[in-house]
Coordinates of N, CA and C in Angstrom, one line a residue:
X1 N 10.2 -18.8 -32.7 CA 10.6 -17.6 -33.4 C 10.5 -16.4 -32.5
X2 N 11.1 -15.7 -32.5 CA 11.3 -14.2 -31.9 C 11.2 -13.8 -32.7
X3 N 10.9 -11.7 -31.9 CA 10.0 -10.9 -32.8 C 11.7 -10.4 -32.8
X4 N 11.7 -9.2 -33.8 CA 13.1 -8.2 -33.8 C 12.4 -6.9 -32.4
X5 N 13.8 -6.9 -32.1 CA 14.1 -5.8 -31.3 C 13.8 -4.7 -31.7
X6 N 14.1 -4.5 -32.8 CA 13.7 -2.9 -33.4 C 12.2 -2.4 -32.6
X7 N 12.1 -1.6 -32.3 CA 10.8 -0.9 -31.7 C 10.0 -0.5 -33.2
X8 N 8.6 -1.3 -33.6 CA 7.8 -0.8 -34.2 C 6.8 1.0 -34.5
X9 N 7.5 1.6 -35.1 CA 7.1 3.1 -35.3 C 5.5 3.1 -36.2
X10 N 6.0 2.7 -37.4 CA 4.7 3.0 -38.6 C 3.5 1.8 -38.4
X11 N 2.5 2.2 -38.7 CA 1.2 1.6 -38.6 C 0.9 0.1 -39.2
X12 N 2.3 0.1 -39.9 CA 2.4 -1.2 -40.8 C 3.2 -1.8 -39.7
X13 N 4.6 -1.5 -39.3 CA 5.0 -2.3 -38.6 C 4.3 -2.6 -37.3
X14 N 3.7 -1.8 -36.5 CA 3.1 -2.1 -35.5 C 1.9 -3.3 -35.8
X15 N 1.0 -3.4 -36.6 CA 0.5 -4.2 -37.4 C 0.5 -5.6 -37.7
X16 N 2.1 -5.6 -38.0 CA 3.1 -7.0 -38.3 C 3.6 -7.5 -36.8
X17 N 3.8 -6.8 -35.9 CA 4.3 -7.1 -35.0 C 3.2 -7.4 -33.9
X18 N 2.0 -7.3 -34.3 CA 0.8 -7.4 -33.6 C 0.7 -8.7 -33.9
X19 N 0.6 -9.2 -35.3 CA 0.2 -10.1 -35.4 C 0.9 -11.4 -35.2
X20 N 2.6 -10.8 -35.6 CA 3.7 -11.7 -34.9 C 3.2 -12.1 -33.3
X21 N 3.1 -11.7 -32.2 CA 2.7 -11.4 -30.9 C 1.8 -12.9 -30.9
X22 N 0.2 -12.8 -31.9 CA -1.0 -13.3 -32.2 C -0.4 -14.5 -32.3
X23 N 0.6 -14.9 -33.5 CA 1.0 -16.1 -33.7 C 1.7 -16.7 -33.2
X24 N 2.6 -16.1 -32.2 CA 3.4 -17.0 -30.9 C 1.9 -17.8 -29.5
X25 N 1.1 -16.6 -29.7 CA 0.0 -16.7 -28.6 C -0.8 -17.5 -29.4
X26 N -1.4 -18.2 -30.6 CA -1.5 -19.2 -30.7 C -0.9 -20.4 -30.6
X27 N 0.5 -20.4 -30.7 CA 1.5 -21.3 -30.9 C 1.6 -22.0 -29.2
X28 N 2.2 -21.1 -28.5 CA 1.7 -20.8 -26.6 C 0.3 -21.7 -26.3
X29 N -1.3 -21.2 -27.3 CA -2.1 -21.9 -26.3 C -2.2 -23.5 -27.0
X30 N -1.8 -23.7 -27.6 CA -1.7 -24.8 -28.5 C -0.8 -26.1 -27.5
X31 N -0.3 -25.2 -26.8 CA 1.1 -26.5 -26.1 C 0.6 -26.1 -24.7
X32 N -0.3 -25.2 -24.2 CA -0.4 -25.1 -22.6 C -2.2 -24.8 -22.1
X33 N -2.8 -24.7 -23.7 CA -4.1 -24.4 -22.8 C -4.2 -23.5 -22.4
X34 N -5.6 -23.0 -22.1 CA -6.2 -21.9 -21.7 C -5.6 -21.7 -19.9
X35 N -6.2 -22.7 -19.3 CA -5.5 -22.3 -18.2 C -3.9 -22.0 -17.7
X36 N -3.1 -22.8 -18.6 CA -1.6 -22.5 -18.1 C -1.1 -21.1 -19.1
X37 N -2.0 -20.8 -19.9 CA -1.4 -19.4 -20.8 C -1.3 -18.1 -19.8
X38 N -0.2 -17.6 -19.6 CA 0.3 -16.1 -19.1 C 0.7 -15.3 -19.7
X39 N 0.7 -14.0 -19.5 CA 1.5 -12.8 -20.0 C 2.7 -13.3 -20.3
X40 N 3.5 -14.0 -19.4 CA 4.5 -14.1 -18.9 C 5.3 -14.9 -19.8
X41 N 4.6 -16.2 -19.9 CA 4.8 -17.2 -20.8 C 4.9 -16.8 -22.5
X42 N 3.9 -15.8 -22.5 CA 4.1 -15.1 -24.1 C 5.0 -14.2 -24.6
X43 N 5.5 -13.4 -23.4 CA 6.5 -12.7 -23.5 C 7.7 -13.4 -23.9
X44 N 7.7 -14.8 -23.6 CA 8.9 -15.6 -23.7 C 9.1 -16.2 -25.0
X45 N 7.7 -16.9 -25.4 CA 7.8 -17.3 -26.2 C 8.3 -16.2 -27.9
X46 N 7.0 -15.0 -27.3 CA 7.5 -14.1 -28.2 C 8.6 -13.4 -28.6
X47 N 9.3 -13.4 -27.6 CA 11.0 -12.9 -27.7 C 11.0 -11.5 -27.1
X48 N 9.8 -11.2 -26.6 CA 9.4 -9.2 -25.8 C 9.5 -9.6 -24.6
X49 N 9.5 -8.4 -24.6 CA 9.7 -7.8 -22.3 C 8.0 -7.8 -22.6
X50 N 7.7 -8.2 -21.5 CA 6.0 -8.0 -21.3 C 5.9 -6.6 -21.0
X51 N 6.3 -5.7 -20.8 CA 6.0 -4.3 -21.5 C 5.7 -3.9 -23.1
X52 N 6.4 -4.5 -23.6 CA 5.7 -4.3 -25.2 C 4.6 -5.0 -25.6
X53 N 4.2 -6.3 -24.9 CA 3.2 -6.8 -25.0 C 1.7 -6.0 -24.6
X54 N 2.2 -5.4 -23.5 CA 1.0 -4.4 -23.4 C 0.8 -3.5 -23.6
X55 N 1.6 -3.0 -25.1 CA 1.2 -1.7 -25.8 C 0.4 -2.0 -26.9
X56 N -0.1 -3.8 -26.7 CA -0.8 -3.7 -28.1 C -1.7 -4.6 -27.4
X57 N -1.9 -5.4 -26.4 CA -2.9 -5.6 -25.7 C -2.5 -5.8 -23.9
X58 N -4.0 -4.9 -23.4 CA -4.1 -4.5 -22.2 C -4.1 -5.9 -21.1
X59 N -4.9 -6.4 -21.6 CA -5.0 -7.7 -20.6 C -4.6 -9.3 -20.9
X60 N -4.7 -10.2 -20.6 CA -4.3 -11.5 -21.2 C -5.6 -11.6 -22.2
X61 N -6.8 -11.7 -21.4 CA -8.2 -11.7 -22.0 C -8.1 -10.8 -23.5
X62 N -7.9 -9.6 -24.0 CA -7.9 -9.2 -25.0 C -6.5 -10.1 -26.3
X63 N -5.6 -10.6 -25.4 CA -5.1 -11.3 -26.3 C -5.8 -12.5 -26.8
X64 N -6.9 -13.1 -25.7 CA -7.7 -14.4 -25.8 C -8.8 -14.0 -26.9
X65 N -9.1 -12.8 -26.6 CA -10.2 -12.3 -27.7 C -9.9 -12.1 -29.3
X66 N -8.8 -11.6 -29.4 CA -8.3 -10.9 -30.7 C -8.2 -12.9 -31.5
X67 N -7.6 -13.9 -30.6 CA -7.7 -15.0 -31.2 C -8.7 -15.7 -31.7
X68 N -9.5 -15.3 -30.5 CA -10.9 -15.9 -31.2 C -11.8 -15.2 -32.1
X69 N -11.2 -14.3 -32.6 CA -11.8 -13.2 -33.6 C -11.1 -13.8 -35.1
X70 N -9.6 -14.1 -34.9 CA -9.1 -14.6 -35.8 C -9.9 -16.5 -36.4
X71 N -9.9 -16.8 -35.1 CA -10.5 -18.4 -35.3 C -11.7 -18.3 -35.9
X72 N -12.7 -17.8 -35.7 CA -13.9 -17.0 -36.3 C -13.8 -16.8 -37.9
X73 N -12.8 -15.9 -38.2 CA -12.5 -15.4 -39.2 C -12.1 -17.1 -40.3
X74 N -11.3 -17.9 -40.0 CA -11.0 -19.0 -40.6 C -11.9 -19.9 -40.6
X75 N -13.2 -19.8 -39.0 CA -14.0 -20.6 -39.4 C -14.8 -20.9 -40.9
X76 N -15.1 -19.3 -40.8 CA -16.3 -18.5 -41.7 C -15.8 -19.0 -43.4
X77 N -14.6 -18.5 -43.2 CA -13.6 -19.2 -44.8 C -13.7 -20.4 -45.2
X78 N -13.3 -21.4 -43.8 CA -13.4 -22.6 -44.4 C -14.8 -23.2 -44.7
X79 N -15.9 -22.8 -43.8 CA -17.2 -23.3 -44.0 C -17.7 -22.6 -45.7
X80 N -17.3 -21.8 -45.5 CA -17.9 -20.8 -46.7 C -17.7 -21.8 -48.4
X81 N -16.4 -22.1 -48.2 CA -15.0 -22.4 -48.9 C -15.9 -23.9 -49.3
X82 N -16.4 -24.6 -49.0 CA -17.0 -26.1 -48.7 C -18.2 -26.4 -48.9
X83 N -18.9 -25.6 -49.0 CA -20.5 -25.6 -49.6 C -20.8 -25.7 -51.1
X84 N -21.7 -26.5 -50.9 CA -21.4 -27.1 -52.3 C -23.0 -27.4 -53.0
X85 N -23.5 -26.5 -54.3 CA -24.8 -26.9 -54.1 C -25.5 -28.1 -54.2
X86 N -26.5 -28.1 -53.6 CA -27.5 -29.4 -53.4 C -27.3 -29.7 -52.3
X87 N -26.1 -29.5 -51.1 CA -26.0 -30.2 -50.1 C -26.8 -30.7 -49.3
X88 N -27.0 -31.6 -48.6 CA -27.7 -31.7 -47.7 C -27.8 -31.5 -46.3
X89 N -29.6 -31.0 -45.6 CA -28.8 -30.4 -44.6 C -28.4 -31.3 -43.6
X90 N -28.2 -32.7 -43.9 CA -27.3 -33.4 -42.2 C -25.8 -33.1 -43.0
X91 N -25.9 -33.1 -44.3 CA -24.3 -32.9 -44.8 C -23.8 -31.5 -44.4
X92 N -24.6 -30.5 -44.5 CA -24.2 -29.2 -44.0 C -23.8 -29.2 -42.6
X93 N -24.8 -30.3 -41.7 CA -24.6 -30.0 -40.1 C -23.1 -30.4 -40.1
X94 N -22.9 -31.5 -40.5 CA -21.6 -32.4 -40.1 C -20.2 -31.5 -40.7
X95 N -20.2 -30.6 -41.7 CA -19.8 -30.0 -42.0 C -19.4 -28.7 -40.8
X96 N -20.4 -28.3 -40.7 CA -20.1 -27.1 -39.9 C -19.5 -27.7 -38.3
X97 N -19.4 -28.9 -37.9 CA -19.0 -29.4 -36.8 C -17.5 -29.7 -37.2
X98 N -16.9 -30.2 -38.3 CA -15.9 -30.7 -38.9 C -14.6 -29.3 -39.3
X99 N -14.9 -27.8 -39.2 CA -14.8 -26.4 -39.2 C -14.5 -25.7 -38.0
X100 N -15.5 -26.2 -37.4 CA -15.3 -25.7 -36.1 C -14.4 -26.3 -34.8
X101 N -15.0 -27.6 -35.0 CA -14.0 -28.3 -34.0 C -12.6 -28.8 -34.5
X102 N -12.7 -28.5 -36.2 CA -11.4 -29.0 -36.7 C -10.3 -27.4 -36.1
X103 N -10.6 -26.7 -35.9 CA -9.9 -25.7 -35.6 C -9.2 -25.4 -34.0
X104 N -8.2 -25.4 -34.2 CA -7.9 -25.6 -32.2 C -7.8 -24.7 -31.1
X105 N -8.5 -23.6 -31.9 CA -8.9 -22.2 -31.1 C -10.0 -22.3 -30.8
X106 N -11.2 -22.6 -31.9 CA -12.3 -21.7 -31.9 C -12.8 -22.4 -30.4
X107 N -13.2 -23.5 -31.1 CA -14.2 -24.1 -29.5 C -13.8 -23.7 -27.9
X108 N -12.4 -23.8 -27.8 CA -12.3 -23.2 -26.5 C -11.8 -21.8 -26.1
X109 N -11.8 -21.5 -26.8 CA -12.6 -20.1 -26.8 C -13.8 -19.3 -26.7
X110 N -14.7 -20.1 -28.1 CA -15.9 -19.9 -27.9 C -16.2 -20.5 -26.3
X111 N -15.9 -21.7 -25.7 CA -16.8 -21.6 -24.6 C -16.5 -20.6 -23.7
X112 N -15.5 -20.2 -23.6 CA -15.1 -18.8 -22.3 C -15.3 -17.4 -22.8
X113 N -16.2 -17.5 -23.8 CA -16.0 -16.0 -24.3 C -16.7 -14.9 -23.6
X114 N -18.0 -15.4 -23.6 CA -19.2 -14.9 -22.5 C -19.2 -15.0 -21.3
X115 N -18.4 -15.5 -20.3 CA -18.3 -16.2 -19.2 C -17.0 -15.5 -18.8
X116 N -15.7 -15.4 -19.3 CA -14.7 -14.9 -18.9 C -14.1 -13.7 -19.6
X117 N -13.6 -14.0 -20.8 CA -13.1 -13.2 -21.4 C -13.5 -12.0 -21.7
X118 N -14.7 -12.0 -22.5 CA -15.3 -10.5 -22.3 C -14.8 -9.5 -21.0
X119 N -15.2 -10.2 -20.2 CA -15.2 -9.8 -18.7 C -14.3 -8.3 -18.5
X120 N -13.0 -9.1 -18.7 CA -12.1 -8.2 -19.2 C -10.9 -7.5 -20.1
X121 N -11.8 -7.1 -21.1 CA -11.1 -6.6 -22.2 C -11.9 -5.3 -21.9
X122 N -11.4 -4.5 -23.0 CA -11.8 -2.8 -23.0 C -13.1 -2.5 -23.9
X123 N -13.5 -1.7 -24.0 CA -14.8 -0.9 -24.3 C -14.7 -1.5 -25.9
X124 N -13.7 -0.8 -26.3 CA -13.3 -0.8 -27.8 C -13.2 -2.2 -28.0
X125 N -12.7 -2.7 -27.4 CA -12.2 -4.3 -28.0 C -13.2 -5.0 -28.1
X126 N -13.9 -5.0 -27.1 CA -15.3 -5.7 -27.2 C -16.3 -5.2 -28.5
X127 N -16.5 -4.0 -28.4 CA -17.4 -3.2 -29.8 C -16.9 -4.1 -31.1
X128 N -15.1 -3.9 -31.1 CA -15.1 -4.5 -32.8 C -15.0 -6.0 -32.4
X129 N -14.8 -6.5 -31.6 CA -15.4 -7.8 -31.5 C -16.7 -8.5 -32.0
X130 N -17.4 -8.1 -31.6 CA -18.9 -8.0 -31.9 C -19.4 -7.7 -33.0
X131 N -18.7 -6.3 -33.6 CA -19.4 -6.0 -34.9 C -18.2 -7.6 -36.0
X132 N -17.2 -7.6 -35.8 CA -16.9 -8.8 -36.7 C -17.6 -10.3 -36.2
X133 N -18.3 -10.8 -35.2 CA -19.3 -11.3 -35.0 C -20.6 -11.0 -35.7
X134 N -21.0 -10.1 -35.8 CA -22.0 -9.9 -36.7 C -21.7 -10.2 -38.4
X135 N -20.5 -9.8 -38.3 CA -19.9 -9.7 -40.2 C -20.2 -11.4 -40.6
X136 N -19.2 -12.3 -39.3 CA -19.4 -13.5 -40.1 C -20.7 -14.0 -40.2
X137 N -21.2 -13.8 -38.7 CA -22.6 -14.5 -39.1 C -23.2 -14.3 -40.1
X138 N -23.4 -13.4 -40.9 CA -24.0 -12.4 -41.6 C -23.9 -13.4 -43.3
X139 N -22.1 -13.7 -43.0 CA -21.6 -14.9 -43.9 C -21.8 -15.4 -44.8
X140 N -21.7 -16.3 -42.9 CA -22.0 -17.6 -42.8 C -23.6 -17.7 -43.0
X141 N -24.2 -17.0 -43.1 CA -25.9 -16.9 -42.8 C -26.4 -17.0 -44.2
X142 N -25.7 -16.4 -44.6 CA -26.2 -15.9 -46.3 C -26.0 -17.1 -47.6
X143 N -24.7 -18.0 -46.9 CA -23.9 -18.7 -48.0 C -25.1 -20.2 -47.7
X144 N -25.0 -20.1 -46.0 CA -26.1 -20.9 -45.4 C -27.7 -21.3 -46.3
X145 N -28.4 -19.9 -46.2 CA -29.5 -19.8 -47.1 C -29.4 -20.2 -48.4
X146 N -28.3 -19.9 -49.6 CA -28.7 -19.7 -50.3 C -28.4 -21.3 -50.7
X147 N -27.3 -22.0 -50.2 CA -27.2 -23.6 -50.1 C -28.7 -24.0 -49.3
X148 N -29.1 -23.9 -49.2 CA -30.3 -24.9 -48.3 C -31.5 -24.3 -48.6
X149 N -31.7 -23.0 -49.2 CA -32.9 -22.7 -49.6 C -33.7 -21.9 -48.4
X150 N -32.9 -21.4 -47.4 CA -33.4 -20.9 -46.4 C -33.3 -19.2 -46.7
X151 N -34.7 -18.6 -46.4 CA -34.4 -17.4 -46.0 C -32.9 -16.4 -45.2
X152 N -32.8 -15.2 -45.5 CA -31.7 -15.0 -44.4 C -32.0 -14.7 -42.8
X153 N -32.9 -14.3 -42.6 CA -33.8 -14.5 -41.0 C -33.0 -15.5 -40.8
X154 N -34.0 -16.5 -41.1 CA -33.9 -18.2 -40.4 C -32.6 -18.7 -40.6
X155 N -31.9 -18.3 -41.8 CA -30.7 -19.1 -41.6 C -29.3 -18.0 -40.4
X156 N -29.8 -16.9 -40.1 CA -29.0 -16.5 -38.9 C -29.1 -17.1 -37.9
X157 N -30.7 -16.8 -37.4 CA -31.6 -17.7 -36.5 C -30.9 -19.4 -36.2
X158 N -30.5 -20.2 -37.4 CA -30.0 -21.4 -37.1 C -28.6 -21.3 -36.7
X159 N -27.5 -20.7 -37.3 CA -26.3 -20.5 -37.3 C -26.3 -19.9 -35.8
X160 N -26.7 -18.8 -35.6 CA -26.4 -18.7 -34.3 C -26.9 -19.5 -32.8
X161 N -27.9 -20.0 -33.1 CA -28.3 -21.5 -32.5 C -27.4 -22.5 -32.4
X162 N -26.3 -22.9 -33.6 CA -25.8 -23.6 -33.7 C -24.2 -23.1 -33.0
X163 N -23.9 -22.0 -32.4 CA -22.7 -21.6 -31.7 C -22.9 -22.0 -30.3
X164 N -24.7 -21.7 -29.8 CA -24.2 -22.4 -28.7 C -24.2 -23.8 -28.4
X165 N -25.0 -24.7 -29.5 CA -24.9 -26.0 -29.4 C -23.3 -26.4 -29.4
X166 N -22.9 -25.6 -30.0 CA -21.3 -26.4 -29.9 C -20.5 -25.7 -28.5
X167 N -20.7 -25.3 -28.1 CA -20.3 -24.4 -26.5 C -20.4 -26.3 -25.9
X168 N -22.5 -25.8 -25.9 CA -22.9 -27.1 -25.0 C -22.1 -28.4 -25.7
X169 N -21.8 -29.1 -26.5 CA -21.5 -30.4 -26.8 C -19.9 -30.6 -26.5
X170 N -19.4 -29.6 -26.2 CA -17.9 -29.3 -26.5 C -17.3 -30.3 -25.3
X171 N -18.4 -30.0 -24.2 CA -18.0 -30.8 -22.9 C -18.1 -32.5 -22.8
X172 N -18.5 -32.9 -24.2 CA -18.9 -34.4 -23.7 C -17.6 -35.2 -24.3
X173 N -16.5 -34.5 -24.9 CA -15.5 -35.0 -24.9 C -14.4 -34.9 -24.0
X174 N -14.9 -34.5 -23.0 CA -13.8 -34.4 -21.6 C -13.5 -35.6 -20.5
X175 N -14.9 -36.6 -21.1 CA -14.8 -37.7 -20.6 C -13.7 -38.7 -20.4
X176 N -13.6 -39.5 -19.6 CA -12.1 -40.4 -20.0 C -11.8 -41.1 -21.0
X177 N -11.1 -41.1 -21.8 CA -10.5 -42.3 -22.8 C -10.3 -43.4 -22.5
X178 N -11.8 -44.6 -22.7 CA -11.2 -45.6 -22.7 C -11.2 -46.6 -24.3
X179 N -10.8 -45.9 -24.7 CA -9.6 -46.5 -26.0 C -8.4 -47.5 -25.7
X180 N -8.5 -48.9 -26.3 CA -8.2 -49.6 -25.9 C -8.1 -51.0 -25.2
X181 N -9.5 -50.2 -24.3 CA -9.7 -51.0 -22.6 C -11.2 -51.8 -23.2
X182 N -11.3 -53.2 -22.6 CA -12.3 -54.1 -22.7 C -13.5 -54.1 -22.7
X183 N -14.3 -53.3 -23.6 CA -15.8 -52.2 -22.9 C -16.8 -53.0 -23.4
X184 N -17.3 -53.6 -23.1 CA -19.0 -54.0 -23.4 C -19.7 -53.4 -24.2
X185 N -20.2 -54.1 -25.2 CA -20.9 -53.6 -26.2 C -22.1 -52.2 -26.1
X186 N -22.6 -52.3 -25.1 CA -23.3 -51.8 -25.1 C -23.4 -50.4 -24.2
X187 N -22.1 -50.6 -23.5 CA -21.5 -49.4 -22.8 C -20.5 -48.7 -23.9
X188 N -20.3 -49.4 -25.0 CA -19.5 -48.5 -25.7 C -20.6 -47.8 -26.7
X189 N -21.7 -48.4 -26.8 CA -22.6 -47.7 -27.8 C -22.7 -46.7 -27.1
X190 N -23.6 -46.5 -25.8 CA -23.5 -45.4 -24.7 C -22.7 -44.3 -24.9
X191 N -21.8 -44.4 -24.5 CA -20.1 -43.2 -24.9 C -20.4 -42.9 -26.1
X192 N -20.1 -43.7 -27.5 CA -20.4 -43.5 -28.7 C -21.7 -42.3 -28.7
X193 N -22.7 -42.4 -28.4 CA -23.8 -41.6 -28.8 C -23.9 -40.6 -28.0
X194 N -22.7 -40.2 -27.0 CA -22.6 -38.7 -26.0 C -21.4 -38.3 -26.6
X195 N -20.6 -39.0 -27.7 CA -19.8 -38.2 -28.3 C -20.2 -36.8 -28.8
X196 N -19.3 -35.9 -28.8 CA -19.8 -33.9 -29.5 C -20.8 -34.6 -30.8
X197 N -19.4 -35.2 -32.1 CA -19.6 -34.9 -33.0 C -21.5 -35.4 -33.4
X198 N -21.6 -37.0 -33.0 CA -23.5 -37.2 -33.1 C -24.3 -36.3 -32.4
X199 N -24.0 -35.6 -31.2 CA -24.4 -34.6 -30.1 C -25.1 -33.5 -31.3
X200 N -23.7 -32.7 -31.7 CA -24.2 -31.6 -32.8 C -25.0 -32.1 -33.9
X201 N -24.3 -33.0 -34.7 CA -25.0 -33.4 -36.3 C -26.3 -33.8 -36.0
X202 N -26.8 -34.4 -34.6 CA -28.2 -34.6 -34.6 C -29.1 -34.0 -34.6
X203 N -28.5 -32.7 -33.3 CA -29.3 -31.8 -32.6 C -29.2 -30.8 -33.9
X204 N -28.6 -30.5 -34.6 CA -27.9 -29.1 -35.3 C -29.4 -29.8 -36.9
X205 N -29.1 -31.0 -37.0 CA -30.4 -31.2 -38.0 C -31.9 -31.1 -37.4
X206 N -32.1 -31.6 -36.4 CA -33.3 -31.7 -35.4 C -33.8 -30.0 -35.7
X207 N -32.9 -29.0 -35.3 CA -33.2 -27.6 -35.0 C -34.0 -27.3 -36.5
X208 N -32.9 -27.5 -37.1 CA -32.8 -26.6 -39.1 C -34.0 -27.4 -39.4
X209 N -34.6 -28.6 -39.0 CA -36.2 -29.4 -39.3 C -37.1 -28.2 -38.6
X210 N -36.7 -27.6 -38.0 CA -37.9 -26.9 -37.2 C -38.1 -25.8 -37.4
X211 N -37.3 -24.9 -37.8 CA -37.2 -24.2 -38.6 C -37.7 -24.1 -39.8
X212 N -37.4 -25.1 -41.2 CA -38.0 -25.7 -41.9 C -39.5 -25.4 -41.4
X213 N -39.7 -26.1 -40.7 CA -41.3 -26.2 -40.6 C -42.1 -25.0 -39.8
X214 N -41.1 -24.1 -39.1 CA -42.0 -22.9 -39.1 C -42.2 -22.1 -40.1
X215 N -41.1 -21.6 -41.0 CA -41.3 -21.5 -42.4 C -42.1 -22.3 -43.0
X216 N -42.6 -22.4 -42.9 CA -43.9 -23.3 -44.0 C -45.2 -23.0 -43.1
X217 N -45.0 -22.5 -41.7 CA -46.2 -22.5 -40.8 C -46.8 -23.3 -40.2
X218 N -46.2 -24.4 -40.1 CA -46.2 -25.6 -39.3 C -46.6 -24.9 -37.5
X219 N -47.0 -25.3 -37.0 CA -46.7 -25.4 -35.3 C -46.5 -26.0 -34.4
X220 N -46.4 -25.9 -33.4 CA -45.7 -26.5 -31.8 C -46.8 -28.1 -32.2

C-alpha cells in the first residue's frame, strides 16, 4: 500500500500518515528483520521520498522505537484481555510467554532496546517512551495482583523481572532446527528443555514462588 501524495497539513492528518509510515515499517520488519530494515527500504515500501519520512521520524532507531511502544501497547491488551479469575500462577506464566512471543515485534525489539536503539533516538522520544513503559507496567502490574493476590509492589517487581527473562530466553531458539532429522531420545529431551517457551514458564514460576515467599517473610 502506498501513502497519498497529498502533503499532510492538520494534526490529524499528519497523525494518520504517521501511523500509515508505522504500518508499512511493521509490514517491512516482518519480511527483512531487524538487520536488513533501512530508511531506504521504508521509503519504498511506504510509497514516500525518505525526506518525508524524516519529518516524522529522525532516525531509523526512533522508527524501531515508536514500534516497540506500539507492540507493548498490544502486549498489555492482550494479556490484560485473558486473565481470568482463579488462574493459576504457572497458567499466568505461560500466558504471558504465549503474548509476548506470540507477537512479532515485541521480543526483538525488546532485546535491542537497551543496547541499541535507545542509543539513538531523541531526548523527547525516549522520555514518552518510558513514561508509556511505566503506564503498561503499571497495567499489567495491577490486573497481575489483583488475579494472583499479589500486592502492587510485588506484582511490578515480578512483571518487570519477567521482561528481562524473556530478553534472556529469547536466544535459545536461534538454535538449529533439527525437525525432522533422526535425534536420540535423549538429545532431543536436551533441546526440548532449552526451548524459550519451558525456559520462561519455569523460571517466570520459580521467581513469582519467591516473591510469594518474601511476602509472607520467608528468607534466603
Amino acid at each position: 500500500m502506498t501513502l497519498a501524495k497529498k502533503r499532510a497539513r492538520s494534526l490529524e492528518d499528519k497523525s494518520f500518515r504517521r501511523q500509515q509510515i508505522l504500518d508499512a515499517a511493521a509490514t517491512l520488519f516482518q519480511e527483512v528483520g531487524y538487520e536488513g530494515f533501512s530508511v531506504a527500504l521504508l521509503a519504498s515500501k511506504a510509497g514516500v521520498v525518505k525526506g518525508t519520512l524524516y519529518l516524522y521520524f529522525k532516525t531509523r532507531e526512533e522508527v524501531f522505537l515508536a514500534l516497540y511502544d506500539q507492540s507493548l501497547n498490544r502486549m498489555s491488551e492482550a494479556f490484560i484481555a485473558q486473565l481470568t479469575p482463579g488462574m493459576s500462577d504457572r497458567a499466568l506464566c505461560e500466558l504471558l510467554y504465549e503474548v509476548a512471543f506470540g507477537d512479532g515485534l515485541y521480543v526483538p525489539l525488546q532485546a535491542r532496546l537497551e543496547k541499541v536503539i535507545e542509543h539513538n533516538v531523541s531526548l523527547d522520544s525516549l522520555i514518552n517512551s518510558k513514561r508509556n513503559f511505566l503506564k503498561q507496567v503499571g497495567r499489567i502490574a495491577a490486573a497481575t495482583a489483583t488475579t494472583l493476590g499479589l500486592d502492587q509492589a510485588q506484582a511490578i517487581e515480578f512483571i518487570k523481572t519477567l521482561g528481562v527473562l524473556i530478553v534472556g530466553v529469547a536466544g535459545a531458539d536461534l538454535a538449529p532446527s533439527l525437525e525432522g532429522e533422526d535425534v536420540p531420545d535423549d538429545i532431543q529431551a536436551l533441546l526440548d528443555s532449552f526451548a524459550s517457551k519451558p525456559l520462561f514458564v519455569t523460571n517466570a514460576h520459580r521467581i513469582l514462588h519467591g516473591i510469594r515467599g518474601i511476602r509472607a517473610g520467608d528468607s534466603d
